[in-house]
CSV table of C-alpha atoms in Angstrom, one decimal:
chain,number,residue,atom,x,y,z
A,311,MET,CA,52.9,117.7,131.7
A,312,ALA,CA,55.9,117.5,134.0
A,313,LYS,CA,55.8,114.9,136.8
A,314,ALA,CA,55.6,116.2,140.3
A,315,PRO,CA,58.8,115.5,142.3
A,316,LEU,CA,58.7,112.4,144.5
A,317,ILE,CA,58.7,113.0,148.2
A,318,PHE,CA,60.3,110.4,150.5
A,319,ASP,CA,59.2,110.4,154.1
A,320,ILE,CA,61.9,108.6,156.1
A,321,ASP,CA,60.7,107.7,159.5
A,322,GLU,CA,62.9,109.2,162.3
A,323,THR,CA,62.9,105.8,164.0
A,324,GLU,CA,65.3,104.7,161.3
A,325,PHE,CA,68.0,106.6,163.2
A,326,LEU,CA,69.1,105.7,166.7
A,327,PRO,CA,68.3,108.4,169.3
A,328,THR,CA,72.0,109.1,169.9
A,329,PHE,CA,72.5,110.1,166.3
A,330,LYS,CA,69.4,112.0,165.4
A,331,THR,CA,70.9,115.3,166.5
A,332,TYR,CA,73.7,114.9,164.0
A,333,ILE,CA,71.8,114.1,160.8
A,334,THR,CA,72.1,117.7,159.8
A,335,ALA,CA,75.4,118.5,161.5
A,336,ASN,CA,77.3,121.0,159.3
A,337,GLN,CA,80.9,120.8,160.6
A,338,SER,CA,83.4,120.3,157.8
A,339,VAL,CA,85.1,117.4,159.6
A,340,GLN,CA,83.0,114.9,161.5
A,341,ILE,CA,84.6,112.0,163.4
A,342,PHE,CA,82.4,109.2,164.7
A,343,ILE,CA,84.1,106.8,167.1
A,344,GLY,CA,82.4,103.7,168.4
A,345,SER,CA,82.9,100.1,169.2
A,346,ALA,CA,81.1,97.3,167.5
A,347,GLY,CA,77.4,97.5,168.0
A,348,SER,CA,77.4,101.3,168.5
A,349,GLY,CA,75.5,101.9,165.3
A,350,LYS,CA,77.8,104.6,163.9
A,351,SER,CA,78.3,103.0,160.5
A,352,VAL,CA,74.6,102.2,160.0
A,353,PHE,CA,73.8,105.8,160.9
A,354,LEU,CA,76.3,107.1,158.3
A,355,TYR,CA,75.0,104.8,155.6
A,356,LYS,CA,71.4,105.9,156.1
A,357,ARG,CA,72.4,109.5,156.5
A,358,ALA,CA,74.3,109.4,153.1
A,359,MET,CA,71.4,107.6,151.4
A,360,ALA,CA,68.9,110.2,152.7
A,361,MET,CA,71.2,113.0,151.4
A,362,ALA,CA,71.5,111.3,148.0
A,363,LEU,CA,67.7,111.3,147.7
A,364,GLY,CA,67.0,114.8,149.1
A,365,LEU,CA,69.9,117.1,148.4
A,366,PRO,CA,70.1,119.1,145.1
A,367,TYR,CA,73.7,118.0,144.8
A,368,PHE,CA,75.5,115.2,146.5
A,369,ARG,CA,78.6,113.4,145.3
A,370,MET,CA,80.3,111.2,147.9
A,371,LEU,CA,83.5,109.2,147.9
A,372,PHE,CA,83.1,106.3,150.3
A,373,ALA,CA,86.6,105.0,151.1
A,374,ARG,CA,88.7,102.6,153.0
A,375,LYS,CA,92.5,102.3,153.1
A,376,VAL,CA,92.3,99.2,150.8
A,377,LYS,CA,89.7,99.1,148.1
A,378,ASP,CA,89.1,95.3,148.3
A,379,THR,CA,87.7,95.7,151.8
A,380,ILE,CA,84.9,98.1,150.7
A,381,ARG,CA,82.7,95.5,149.0
A,382,ASP,CA,81.7,93.6,152.2
A,383,SER,CA,81.6,96.7,154.4
A,384,VAL,CA,80.5,100.2,153.1
A,385,PHE,CA,79.2,99.1,149.7
A,386,LEU,CA,77.2,96.3,151.4
A,387,GLY,CA,75.9,98.8,154.0
A,388,PHE,CA,74.6,101.1,151.3
A,389,LYS,CA,72.9,98.2,149.4
A,390,ASP,CA,71.3,97.0,152.6
A,391,THR,CA,69.9,100.4,153.2
A,392,ILE,CA,68.5,100.6,149.6
A,393,ARG,CA,66.9,97.2,150.1
A,394,GLU,CA,65.5,97.9,153.5
A,395,TRP,CA,64.0,101.2,152.4
A,396,GLY,CA,62.5,99.7,149.2
A,397,LEU,CA,64.5,102.1,147.0
A,398,GLN,CA,65.8,99.6,144.4
A,399,GLU,CA,64.1,101.4,141.5
A,400,TYR,CA,65.6,104.7,142.4
A,401,PHE,CA,69.2,103.7,142.5
A,402,ASN,CA,71.6,102.2,139.9
A,403,VAL,CA,74.0,100.0,141.7
A,404,LYS,CA,77.1,98.9,139.8
A,405,GLU,CA,78.5,95.8,141.3
A,406,GLY,CA,81.8,95.9,139.3
A,407,SER,CA,82.9,99.4,140.2
A,408,MET,CA,80.9,99.5,143.5
A,409,ASP,CA,79.4,102.9,142.4
A,410,ILE,CA,75.9,104.0,143.1
A,411,THR,CA,73.8,106.6,141.2
A,412,CYS,CA,70.4,108.0,142.2
A,413,ASN,CA,68.2,107.8,139.1
A,414,LEU,CA,66.1,110.7,140.3
A,415,ASN,CA,68.7,113.4,140.4
A,416,GLY,CA,72.1,112.1,139.4
A,417,ASN,CA,73.6,112.2,142.8
A,418,MET,CA,76.4,109.7,143.3
A,419,LEU,CA,78.2,107.5,145.9
A,420,LEU,CA,81.5,106.4,144.5
A,421,SER,CA,83.8,103.8,146.0
A,422,PHE,CA,87.5,104.5,146.6
A,423,GLY,CA,90.5,102.9,148.2
A,424,MET,CA,93.7,104.8,149.0
A,425,ASP,CA,95.5,102.1,147.1
A,426,ASP,CA,93.7,103.2,143.9
A,427,PRO,CA,95.0,106.8,143.4
A,428,GLU,CA,94.0,107.1,139.8
A,429,LYS,CA,90.3,107.0,140.6
A,430,LEU,CA,90.7,109.8,143.1
A,431,LYS,CA,92.3,112.0,140.4
A,432,SER,CA,89.5,111.3,138.0
A,433,VAL,CA,86.5,112.3,140.2
A,434,LYS,CA,85.6,115.9,140.2
A,435,ASP,CA,83.3,118.1,142.3
A,436,ILE,CA,83.3,115.9,145.5
A,437,SER,CA,81.0,117.2,148.1
A,438,HIS,CA,81.4,114.5,150.8
A,439,VAL,CA,83.8,111.8,151.8
A,440,LEU,CA,83.1,108.9,154.1
A,441,PHE,CA,86.2,107.1,155.3
A,442,GLU,CA,85.3,103.8,157.1
A,443,GLU,CA,87.9,102.4,159.5
A,444,PHE,CA,89.5,105.8,159.5
A,445,SER,CA,92.0,104.6,162.1
A,446,ASP,CA,93.7,102.5,159.3
A,447,SER,CA,94.5,105.7,157.5
A,448,GLU,CA,97.6,107.9,157.7
A,449,GLN,CA,97.6,111.6,158.1
A,450,GLY,CA,98.8,111.9,154.5
A,451,ASP,CA,95.6,110.1,153.3
A,452,PHE,CA,93.4,112.6,155.1
A,453,ALA,CA,95.4,115.5,153.6
A,454,GLU,CA,95.1,114.1,150.1
A,455,LEU,CA,91.3,113.6,150.5
A,456,GLN,CA,91.0,117.1,151.8
A,457,ARG,CA,92.7,118.5,148.7
A,458,ARG,CA,90.3,116.7,146.5
A,459,LEU,CA,87.2,117.5,148.6
A,460,ARG,CA,86.1,120.7,146.8
A,461,THR,CA,83.3,121.9,144.6
A,462,ASP,CA,81.4,125.1,144.0
A,463,LYS,CA,78.1,123.1,143.8
A,464,VAL,CA,77.6,123.1,147.6
A,465,ALA,CA,78.0,125.8,150.2
A,466,LYS,CA,80.2,123.5,152.4
A,467,THR,CA,81.9,120.2,151.9
A,468,GLN,CA,82.1,117.5,154.6
A,469,PHE,CA,84.5,114.7,155.6
A,470,TRP,CA,83.1,111.9,157.7
A,471,GLY,CA,85.4,109.5,159.4
A,472,ALA,CA,84.2,106.4,161.2
A,473,LEU,CA,86.5,104.3,163.5
A,474,ASN,CA,86.7,102.0,166.5
A,475,PRO,CA,88.6,103.6,169.5
A,476,VAL,CA,92.2,102.5,169.1
A,477,ALA,CA,95.4,103.5,170.8
A,478,GLY,CA,98.1,105.3,168.9
A,479,TRP,CA,95.8,106.7,166.2
A,480,TRP,CA,97.4,109.9,164.7
A,481,GLY,CA,94.0,111.7,164.7
A,482,ARG,CA,94.1,112.1,168.5
A,483,GLN,CA,96.9,114.7,168.1
A,484,TYR,CA,95.3,116.3,165.0
A,485,PHE,CA,91.6,116.5,165.9
A,486,PHE,CA,91.3,116.5,169.7
A,487,LYS,CA,91.6,119.5,172.0
A,488,ASP,CA,93.1,117.2,174.6
A,489,PRO,CA,94.9,114.5,172.8
A,490,GLU,CA,96.8,113.3,175.9
A,491,ALA,CA,93.6,112.2,177.8
A,492,ASP,CA,93.9,108.7,179.2
A,493,GLU,CA,90.8,107.6,177.3
A,494,ILE,CA,88.2,109.1,175.0
A,495,PRO,CA,85.1,110.1,176.9
A,496,ASN,CA,81.6,109.0,175.7
A,497,GLY,CA,79.4,111.6,174.0
A,498,LEU,CA,80.7,114.8,172.4
A,499,VAL,CA,84.5,115.2,172.6
A,500,GLU,CA,86.0,118.6,172.6
A,501,ALA,CA,87.7,119.2,169.2
A,502,SER,CA,90.7,121.3,168.3
A,503,THR,CA,88.5,123.5,166.0
A,504,GLU,CA,84.9,124.7,166.1
A,505,ASP,CA,84.5,123.2,162.6
A,506,THR,CA,85.2,119.7,163.8
A,507,LEU,CA,82.7,117.3,165.3
A,508,ILE,CA,83.8,114.3,167.4
A,509,LEU,CA,81.2,111.9,168.8
A,510,LYS,CA,82.0,108.7,170.7
A,511,THR,CA,79.3,106.1,171.2
A,512,THR,CA,79.2,102.5,172.5
A,513,TYR,CA,76.8,99.6,172.2
A,514,HIS,CA,75.2,100.8,175.4
A,515,THR,CA,73.6,103.7,173.4
A,516,ASN,CA,72.0,101.2,170.9
A,517,PRO,CA,68.5,100.3,172.2
A,518,HIS,CA,68.3,97.5,169.6
A,519,ILE,CA,70.9,95.4,171.3
A,520,ASP,CA,70.3,93.1,174.2
A,521,GLN,CA,72.9,94.7,176.5
A,522,VAL,CA,73.4,91.7,178.8
A,523,SER,CA,73.8,89.2,176.0
A,524,TYR,CA,76.0,91.4,174.0
A,525,ARG,CA,78.3,92.1,177.0
A,526,LYS,CA,78.5,88.4,177.8
A,527,LYS,CA,79.4,87.6,174.2
A,528,ASN,CA,82.2,90.2,174.2
A,529,GLU,CA,83.6,88.9,177.4
A,530,GLU,CA,83.6,85.4,176.0
A,531,LEU,CA,85.4,86.5,172.8
A,532,ALA,CA,87.9,88.5,174.8
A,533,ALA,CA,88.8,85.3,176.8
A,534,LEU,CA,89.7,83.4,173.6
């Protein structure tokens, strides 16, 4: 007799209120801008893990400009989520290659650095890309990933970029409707196309942070 499929009930409190609306956002390009403490990266790690468990097909490349920086950032974030949610038996985590496979359905999260082009050539049927510290990228990096982001196994592929707000980032000209604005406003930012989502958050939108203490700490660090 076939086993009944497992059902995972992920409590909505796992996601900060600011981000809940965007769990199922379907734009092809999604840019999440936020300072340290905003919760953007944790949201994306949890969102990816939920999709790996729940979608019929999910194959994500999680990337940074330099592959060596992935281990203690994105890869660690995924492992933390697996541990916190008690899902160790459902995922095969390969420490060497930093790749993760869901044992239930074969969905995969595969590490990639732009300095490792051979791996990009070898991975087929990519449905999602997560680029952490997207401000470190060049426009050519984005173009190359977009060329590889294709599969007929999903109705729509998605690119997720996460970054801190920085001056001089090429993406301001490419993704923003008003790239010349003095500063990026908080909340939804008007994008150059309807199929692009841009969201800016700060630590003020994270209810798990002691706002007074965190602001004081940032001021002290800025004075060093």
